[in-house]
Protein backbone atom coordinates (compact mmCIF):
# COMPACT_ATOMS: atom_id res chain seq x y z
CA UNK A 1 0.00 0.00 0.00
CA UNK A 2 1.23 3.48 -0.92
CA UNK A 3 0.01 6.77 0.61
CA UNK A 4 0.69 9.97 -1.35
CA UNK A 5 -0.20 13.56 -0.45
CA UNK A 6 -0.02 16.30 -3.08
CA UNK A 7 -1.36 19.68 -4.21
CA UNK A 8 -4.14 19.03 -6.78
CA UNK A 9 -3.53 22.45 -8.38
CA UNK A 10 0.02 21.39 -9.19
CA UNK A 11 -0.47 17.67 -9.94
CA UNK A 12 -3.41 15.58 -11.20
CA UNK A 13 -1.75 12.37 -12.35
CA UNK A 14 0.16 9.72 -10.40
CA UNK A 15 2.38 7.10 -12.02
CA UNK A 16 3.33 4.35 -9.55
CA UNK A 17 5.32 1.52 -11.10
CA UNK A 18 3.21 0.08 -13.94
CA UNK A 19 -0.02 1.74 -12.74
CA UNK A 20 -1.29 5.23 -13.50
CA UNK A 21 -4.09 7.19 -11.82
CA UNK A 22 -5.71 10.52 -12.60
CA UNK A 23 -7.59 13.02 -10.49
CA UNK A 24 -11.01 13.77 -11.91
CA UNK A 25 -12.77 16.91 -10.68
CA UNK A 26 -16.53 16.46 -10.96
CA UNK A 27 -19.11 19.15 -11.72
CA UNK A 28 -20.00 19.52 -8.01
CA UNK A 29 -16.33 20.24 -7.16
CA UNK A 30 -15.64 16.86 -5.57
CA UNK A 31 -12.67 14.81 -6.72
CA UNK A 32 -12.12 11.18 -7.60
CA UNK A 33 -8.80 9.41 -8.14
CA UNK A 34 -9.30 6.69 -10.70
CA UNK A 35 -7.09 4.14 -12.44
CA UNK A 36 -6.14 5.46 -15.89
CA UNK A 37 -6.98 2.29 -17.74
CA UNK A 38 -10.25 1.26 -19.34
CA UNK A 39 -11.43 -2.13 -18.13
CA UNK A 40 -12.43 -3.04 -21.70
CA UNK A 41 -9.13 -2.67 -23.60
CA UNK A 42 -6.77 -0.78 -21.30
CA UNK A 43 -6.97 2.59 -23.08
CA UNK A 44 -6.08 5.70 -21.05
CA UNK A 45 -9.29 7.03 -19.52
CA UNK A 46 -7.96 10.55 -18.95
CA UNK A 47 -8.19 10.99 -22.73
CA UNK A 48 -11.90 10.21 -22.74
CA UNK A 49 -14.71 12.73 -22.45
CA UNK A 50 -17.50 13.49 -20.02
CA UNK A 51 -21.08 12.86 -21.14
CA UNK A 52 -23.10 15.39 -19.13
CA UNK A 53 -26.40 13.85 -20.23
CA UNK A 54 -25.52 10.43 -18.83
CA UNK A 55 -23.23 11.88 -16.13
CA UNK A 56 -20.53 9.43 -17.19
CA UNK A 57 -16.90 9.26 -18.27
CA UNK A 58 -16.65 7.78 -21.78
CA UNK A 59 -13.52 5.97 -22.98
CA UNK A 60 -12.15 7.54 -26.15
CA UNK A 61 -11.23 4.19 -27.73
CA UNK A 62 -14.37 2.08 -27.54
CA UNK A 63 -16.94 4.32 -25.78
CA UNK A 64 -17.06 2.19 -22.64
CA UNK A 65 -19.06 4.24 -20.12
CA UNK A 66 -18.25 4.79 -16.46
CA UNK A 67 -21.21 6.43 -14.69
CA UNK A 68 -20.31 8.86 -11.90
CA UNK A 69 -21.82 6.50 -9.32
CA UNK A 70 -19.52 3.68 -10.46
CA UNK A 71 -16.50 6.02 -10.52
CA UNK A 72 -17.20 7.05 -6.92
CA UNK A 73 -17.62 3.41 -5.86
CA UNK A 74 -14.53 2.11 -7.69
CA UNK A 75 -12.23 5.10 -7.17
CA UNK A 76 -9.10 5.08 -5.07
CA UNK A 77 -9.56 6.13 -1.42
CA UNK A 78 -9.04 9.88 -1.31
CA UNK A 79 -9.08 12.61 1.32
CA UNK A 80 -9.25 16.26 0.28
CA UNK A 81 -8.35 18.57 3.14
CA UNK A 82 -6.66 21.94 3.41
CA UNK A 83 -6.12 22.21 -0.33
CA UNK A 84 -4.20 18.91 -0.45
CA UNK A 85 -5.18 15.46 -1.65
CA UNK A 86 -4.11 12.26 0.06
CA UNK A 87 -4.64 8.99 -1.82
CA UNK A 88 -4.11 5.39 -0.82
CA UNK A 89 -2.94 3.25 -3.73
CA UNK A 90 -3.04 -0.52 -3.66
CA UNK A 91 0.39 -0.89 -5.26
CA UNK A 92 3.76 -2.06 -4.06
CA UNK A 93 6.54 -0.04 -5.62
CA UNK A 94 9.84 1.55 -4.71
CA UNK A 95 9.62 5.26 -3.77
CA UNK A 96 11.70 6.19 -6.83
CA UNK A 97 9.07 4.60 -9.07
CA UNK A 98 6.37 7.12 -8.10
CA UNK A 99 5.91 10.26 -10.19
CA UNK A 100 3.47 13.12 -9.79
CA UNK A 101 2.63 14.83 -13.07
CA UNK A 102 0.34 17.57 -14.40
CA UNK A 103 -1.59 16.43 -17.50
CA UNK A 104 -4.49 17.76 -19.50
CA UNK A 105 -7.39 15.60 -18.27
CA UNK A 106 -9.78 15.67 -21.22
CA UNK A 107 -12.42 13.68 -19.31
CA UNK A 108 -13.30 16.55 -16.92
CA UNK A 109 -17.03 17.40 -16.70
CA UNK A 110 -16.19 21.06 -17.34
CA UNK A 111 -14.22 20.15 -20.46
CA UNK A 112 -16.95 19.35 -23.02
CA UNK A 113 -16.10 17.17 -26.01
CA UNK A 114 -15.22 19.03 -29.18
CA UNK A 115 -16.11 18.13 -32.73
CA UNK A 116 -12.87 17.18 -34.42
CA UNK A 117 -14.46 16.65 -37.84
CA UNK A 118 -13.38 20.10 -39.00
CA UNK A 119 -16.89 20.97 -40.18
PDB file of N, CA and C in Angstrom, residues 61-118:
ATOM      1  N   UNK A  61     -11.515   5.261 -26.764  1.00  0.00           N
ATOM      2  CA  UNK A  61     -11.229   4.194 -27.728  1.00  0.00           C
ATOM      3  C   UNK A  61     -12.450   3.390 -28.153  1.00  0.00           C
ATOM      4  N   UNK A  62     -13.250   2.966 -27.199  1.00  0.00           N
ATOM      5  CA  UNK A  62     -14.370   2.077 -27.537  1.00  0.00           C
ATOM      6  C   UNK A  62     -15.687   2.498 -26.899  1.00  0.00           C
ATOM      7  N   UNK A  63     -15.733   3.731 -26.370  1.00  0.00           N
ATOM      8  CA  UNK A  63     -16.935   4.323 -25.782  1.00  0.00           C
ATOM      9  C   UNK A  63     -17.494   3.549 -24.584  1.00  0.00           C
ATOM     10  N   UNK A  64     -16.640   2.823 -23.886  1.00  0.00           N
ATOM     11  CA  UNK A  64     -17.060   2.193 -22.636  1.00  0.00           C
ATOM     12  C   UNK A  64     -17.424   3.312 -21.671  1.00  0.00           C
ATOM     13  N   UNK A  65     -18.555   3.186 -20.998  1.00  0.00           N
ATOM     14  CA  UNK A  65     -19.064   4.237 -20.118  1.00  0.00           C
ATOM     15  C   UNK A  65     -18.845   3.881 -18.653  1.00  0.00           C
ATOM     16  N   UNK A  66     -18.453   4.907 -17.900  1.00  0.00           N
ATOM     17  CA  UNK A  66     -18.251   4.788 -16.461  1.00  0.00           C
ATOM     18  C   UNK A  66     -19.128   5.836 -15.788  1.00  0.00           C
ATOM     19  N   UNK A  67     -20.341   5.459 -15.359  1.00  0.00           N
ATOM     20  CA  UNK A  67     -21.214   6.431 -14.686  1.00  0.00           C
ATOM     21  C   UNK A  67     -20.551   6.983 -13.424  1.00  0.00           C
ATOM     22  N   UNK A  68     -20.899   8.224 -13.074  1.00  0.00           N
ATOM     23  CA  UNK A  68     -20.308   8.855 -11.901  1.00  0.00           C
ATOM     24  C   UNK A  68     -20.454   7.991 -10.655  1.00  0.00           C
ATOM     25  N   UNK A  69     -21.599   7.363 -10.489  1.00  0.00           N
ATOM     26  CA  UNK A  69     -21.816   6.504  -9.316  1.00  0.00           C
ATOM     27  C   UNK A  69     -20.793   5.371  -9.268  1.00  0.00           C
ATOM     28  N   UNK A  70     -20.514   4.762 -10.410  1.00  0.00           N
ATOM     29  CA  UNK A  70     -19.519   3.680 -10.465  1.00  0.00           C
ATOM     30  C   UNK A  70     -18.116   4.230 -10.212  1.00  0.00           C
ATOM     31  N   UNK A  71     -17.814   5.408 -10.752  1.00  0.00           N
ATOM     32  CA  UNK A  71     -16.504   6.017 -10.516  1.00  0.00           C
ATOM     33  C   UNK A  71     -16.289   6.265  -9.027  1.00  0.00           C
ATOM     34  N   UNK A  72     -17.309   6.781  -8.366  1.00  0.00           N
ATOM     35  CA  UNK A  72     -17.202   7.045  -6.920  1.00  0.00           C
ATOM     36  C   UNK A  72     -17.002   5.750  -6.136  1.00  0.00           C
ATOM     37  N   UNK A  73     -17.696   4.699  -6.563  1.00  0.00           N
ATOM     38  CA  UNK A  73     -17.621   3.414  -5.862  1.00  0.00           C
ATOM     39  C   UNK A  73     -16.277   2.716  -6.098  1.00  0.00           C
ATOM     40  N   UNK A  74     -15.741   2.839  -7.314  1.00  0.00           N
ATOM     41  CA  UNK A  74     -14.530   2.108  -7.687  1.00  0.00           C
ATOM     42  C   UNK A  74     -13.255   2.936  -7.565  1.00  0.00           C
ATOM     43  N   UNK A  75     -13.399   4.224  -7.245  1.00  0.00           N
ATOM     44  CA  UNK A  75     -12.235   5.098  -7.165  1.00  0.00           C
ATOM     45  C   UNK A  75     -11.303   4.734  -6.024  1.00  0.00           C
ATOM     46  N   UNK A  76     -10.122   5.289  -6.091  1.00  0.00           N
ATOM     47  CA  UNK A  76      -9.098   5.084  -5.075  1.00  0.00           C
ATOM     48  C   UNK A  76      -9.479   5.894  -3.830  1.00  0.00           C
ATOM     49  N   UNK A  77      -9.277   5.351  -2.624  1.00  0.00           N
ATOM     50  CA  UNK A  77      -9.564   6.127  -1.416  1.00  0.00           C
ATOM     51  C   UNK A  77      -8.823   7.466  -1.440  1.00  0.00           C
ATOM     52  N   UNK A  78      -9.577   8.533  -1.166  1.00  0.00           N
ATOM     53  CA  UNK A  78      -9.043   9.881  -1.312  1.00  0.00           C
ATOM     54  C   UNK A  78      -9.578  10.773  -0.196  1.00  0.00           C
ATOM     55  N   UNK A  79      -8.694  11.602   0.331  1.00  0.00           N
ATOM     56  CA  UNK A  79      -9.081  12.611   1.322  1.00  0.00           C
ATOM     57  C   UNK A  79      -8.641  13.957   0.766  1.00  0.00           C
ATOM     58  N   UNK A  80      -9.575  14.908   0.717  1.00  0.00           N
ATOM     59  CA  UNK A  80      -9.254  16.263   0.277  1.00  0.00           C
ATOM     60  C   UNK A  80      -9.419  17.180   1.480  1.00  0.00           C
ATOM     61  N   UNK A  81      -8.308  17.742   1.934  1.00  0.00           N
ATOM     62  CA  UNK A  81      -8.346  18.573   3.141  1.00  0.00           C
ATOM     63  C   UNK A  81      -7.258  19.638   3.047  1.00  0.00           C
ATOM     64  N   UNK A  82      -7.643  20.855   3.366  1.00  0.00           N
ATOM     65  CA  UNK A  82      -6.662  21.937   3.411  1.00  0.00           C
ATOM     66  C   UNK A  82      -5.978  22.189   2.085  1.00  0.00           C
ATOM     67  N   UNK A  83      -6.694  21.980   0.987  1.00  0.00           N
ATOM     68  CA  UNK A  83      -6.121  22.209  -0.330  1.00  0.00           C
ATOM     69  C   UNK A  83      -5.153  21.139  -0.788  1.00  0.00           C
ATOM     70  N   UNK A  84      -5.097  20.019  -0.075  1.00  0.00           N
ATOM     71  CA  UNK A  84      -4.201  18.908  -0.446  1.00  0.00           C
ATOM     72  C   UNK A  84      -5.016  17.640  -0.580  1.00  0.00           C
ATOM     73  N   UNK A  85      -4.544  16.756  -1.425  1.00  0.00           N
ATOM     74  CA  UNK A  85      -5.184  15.458  -1.653  1.00  0.00           C
ATOM     75  C   UNK A  85      -4.260  14.373  -1.116  1.00  0.00           C
ATOM     76  N   UNK A  86      -4.842  13.452  -0.375  1.00  0.00           N
ATOM     77  CA  UNK A  86      -4.110  12.260   0.058  1.00  0.00           C
ATOM     78  C   UNK A  86      -4.823  11.058  -0.525  1.00  0.00           C
ATOM     79  N   UNK A  87      -4.074  10.198  -1.212  1.00  0.00           N
ATOM     80  CA  UNK A  87      -4.641   8.994  -1.819  1.00  0.00           C
ATOM     81  C   UNK A  87      -3.926   7.769  -1.284  1.00  0.00           C
ATOM     82  N   UNK A  88      -4.661   6.673  -1.246  1.00  0.00           N
ATOM     83  CA  UNK A  88      -4.108   5.392  -0.818  1.00  0.00           C
ATOM     84  C   UNK A  88      -4.171   4.460  -2.014  1.00  0.00           C
ATOM     85  N   UNK A  89      -3.014   4.097  -2.539  1.00  0.00           N
ATOM     86  CA  UNK A  89      -2.939   3.246  -3.726  1.00  0.00           C
ATOM     87  C   UNK A  89      -2.593   1.816  -3.326  1.00  0.00           C
ATOM     88  N   UNK A  90      -3.263   0.894  -3.938  1.00  0.00           N
ATOM     89  CA  UNK A  90      -3.035  -0.525  -3.661  1.00  0.00           C
ATOM     90  C   UNK A  90      -1.945  -1.050  -4.590  1.00  0.00           C
ATOM     91  N   UNK A  91      -0.756  -0.470  -4.458  1.00  0.00           N
ATOM     92  CA  UNK A  91       0.390  -0.892  -5.257  1.00  0.00           C
ATOM     93  C   UNK A  91       1.589  -1.057  -4.347  1.00  0.00           C
ATOM     94  N   UNK A  92       2.504  -1.888  -4.767  1.00  0.00           N
ATOM     95  CA  UNK A  92       3.763  -2.058  -4.065  1.00  0.00           C
ATOM     96  C   UNK A  92       4.848  -1.642  -5.047  1.00  0.00           C
ATOM     97  N   UNK A  93       5.514  -0.556  -4.716  1.00  0.00           N
ATOM     98  CA  UNK A  93       6.544  -0.044  -5.616  1.00  0.00           C
ATOM     99  C   UNK A  93       7.599   0.700  -4.808  1.00  0.00           C
ATOM    100  N   UNK A  94       8.771   0.805  -5.361  1.00  0.00           N
ATOM    101  CA  UNK A  94       9.844   1.550  -4.707  1.00  0.00           C
ATOM    102  C   UNK A  94       9.528   3.037  -4.779  1.00  0.00           C
ATOM    103  N   UNK A  95       9.915   3.820  -3.771  1.00  0.00           N
ATOM    104  CA  UNK A  95       9.616   5.260  -3.766  1.00  0.00           C
ATOM    105  C   UNK A  95      10.089   5.980  -5.034  1.00  0.00           C
ATOM    106  N   UNK A  96      11.181   5.566  -5.607  1.00  0.00           N
ATOM    107  CA  UNK A  96      11.695   6.190  -6.828  1.00  0.00           C
ATOM    108  C   UNK A  96      10.850   5.896  -8.053  1.00  0.00           C
ATOM    109  N   UNK A  97       9.925   4.964  -7.942  1.00  0.00           N
ATOM    110  CA  UNK A  97       9.073   4.604  -9.070  1.00  0.00           C
ATOM    111  C   UNK A  97       7.736   5.337  -9.043  1.00  0.00           C
ATOM    112  N   UNK A  98       7.607   6.337  -8.199  1.00  0.00           N
ATOM    113  CA  UNK A  98       6.371   7.115  -8.103  1.00  0.00           C
ATOM    114  C   UNK A  98       6.637   8.513  -8.651  1.00  0.00           C
ATOM    115  N   UNK A  99       5.786   8.925  -9.600  1.00  0.00           N
ATOM    116  CA  UNK A  99       5.915  10.261 -10.188  1.00  0.00           C
ATOM    117  C   UNK A  99       4.580  10.988 -10.108  1.00  0.00           C
ATOM    118  N   UNK A 100       4.628  12.242  -9.736  1.00  0.00           N
ATOM    119  CA  UNK A 100       3.467  13.121  -9.785  1.00  0.00           C
ATOM    120  C   UNK A 100       3.631  14.005 -11.011  1.00  0.00           C
ATOM    121  N   UNK A 101       2.561  14.125 -11.795  1.00  0.00           N
ATOM    122  CA  UNK A 101       2.632  14.834 -13.070  1.00  0.00           C
ATOM    123  C   UNK A 101       1.395  15.715 -13.211  1.00  0.00           C
ATOM    124  N   UNK A 102       1.498  16.748 -14.018  1.00  0.00           N
ATOM    125  CA  UNK A 102       0.340  17.571 -14.402  1.00  0.00           C
ATOM    126  C   UNK A 102       0.047  17.260 -15.868  1.00  0.00           C
ATOM    127  N   UNK A 103      -1.169  16.751 -16.138  1.00  0.00           N
ATOM    128  CA  UNK A 103      -1.587  16.427 -17.504  1.00  0.00           C
ATOM    129  C   UNK A 103      -2.903  17.121 -17.808  1.00  0.00           C
ATOM    130  N   UNK A 104      -3.196  17.254 -19.081  1.00  0.00           N
ATOM    131  CA  UNK A 104      -4.492  17.756 -19.505  1.00  0.00           C
ATOM    132  C   UNK A 104      -5.482  16.598 -19.413  1.00  0.00           C
ATOM    133  N   UNK A 105      -6.395  16.660 -18.454  1.00  0.00           N
ATOM    134  CA  UNK A 105      -7.389  15.604 -18.268  1.00  0.00           C
ATOM    135  C   UNK A 105      -8.597  15.963 -19.132  1.00  0.00           C
ATOM    136  N   UNK A 106      -8.702  15.360 -20.292  1.00  0.00           N
ATOM    137  CA  UNK A 106      -9.779  15.668 -21.222  1.00  0.00           C
ATOM    138  C   UNK A 106     -11.139  15.234 -20.700  1.00  0.00           C
ATOM    139  N   UNK A 107     -11.173  14.277 -19.794  1.00  0.00           N
ATOM    140  CA  UNK A 107     -12.417  13.682 -19.311  1.00  0.00           C
ATOM    141  C   UNK A 107     -13.144  14.527 -18.264  1.00  0.00           C
ATOM    142  N   UNK A 108     -12.662  15.729 -17.944  1.00  0.00           N
ATOM    143  CA  UNK A 108     -13.300  16.552 -16.918  1.00  0.00           C
ATOM    144  C   UNK A 108     -14.725  16.936 -17.325  1.00  0.00           C
ATOM    145  N   UNK A 109     -15.663  16.962 -16.390  1.00  0.00           N
ATOM    146  CA  UNK A 109     -17.030  17.399 -16.698  1.00  0.00           C
ATOM    147  C   UNK A 109     -17.103  18.826 -17.236  1.00  0.00           C
ATOM    148  N   UNK A 110     -16.170  19.684 -16.844  1.00  0.00           N
ATOM    149  CA  UNK A 110     -16.195  21.059 -17.338  1.00  0.00           C
ATOM    150  C   UNK A 110     -15.383  21.235 -18.617  1.00  0.00           C
ATOM    151  N   UNK A 111     -14.972  20.136 -19.227  1.00  0.00           N
ATOM    152  CA  UNK A 111     -14.218  20.148 -20.464  1.00  0.00           C
ATOM    153  C   UNK A 111     -15.034  19.401 -21.516  1.00  0.00           C
ATOM    154  N   UNK A 112     -16.062  20.062 -22.104  1.00  0.00           N
ATOM    155  CA  UNK A 112     -16.951  19.351 -23.020  1.00  0.00           C
ATOM    156  C   UNK A 112     -16.230  18.829 -24.246  1.00  0.00           C
ATOM    157  N   UNK A 113     -16.725  17.716 -24.821  1.00  0.00           N
ATOM    158  CA  UNK A 113     -16.096  17.170 -26.010  1.00  0.00           C
ATOM    159  C   UNK A 113     -16.210  18.151 -27.161  1.00  0.00           C
ATOM    160  N   UNK A 114     -15.202  18.170 -28.007  1.00  0.00           N
ATOM    161  CA  UNK A 114     -15.223  19.035 -29.175  1.00  0.00           C
ATOM    162  C   UNK A 114     -15.403  18.191 -30.418  1.00  0.00           C
ATOM    163  N   UNK A 115     -15.934  18.810 -31.443  1.00  0.00           N
ATOM    164  CA  UNK A 115     -16.115  18.132 -32.725  1.00  0.00           C
ATOM    165  C   UNK A 115     -14.817  18.259 -33.490  1.00  0.00           C
ATOM    166  N   UNK A 116     -14.152  17.153 -33.727  1.00  0.00           N
ATOM    167  CA  UNK A 116     -12.873  17.181 -34.417  1.00  0.00           C
ATOM    168  C   UNK A 116     -13.024  16.893 -35.907  1.00  0.00           C
ATOM    169  N   UNK A 117     -14.241  16.961 -36.418  1.00  0.00           N
ATOM    170  CA  UNK A 117     -14.462  16.646 -37.836  1.00  0.00           C
ATOM    171  C   UNK A 117     -14.020  17.771 -38.751  1.00  0.00           C
ATOM    172  N   UNK A 118     -13.825  18.989 -38.183  1.00  0.00           N
ATOM    173  CA  UNK A 118     -13.384  20.103 -39.003  1.00  0.00           C
ATOM    174  C   UNK A 118     -14.523  20.783 -39.747  1.00  0.00           C
TER     175      UNK A 118
END
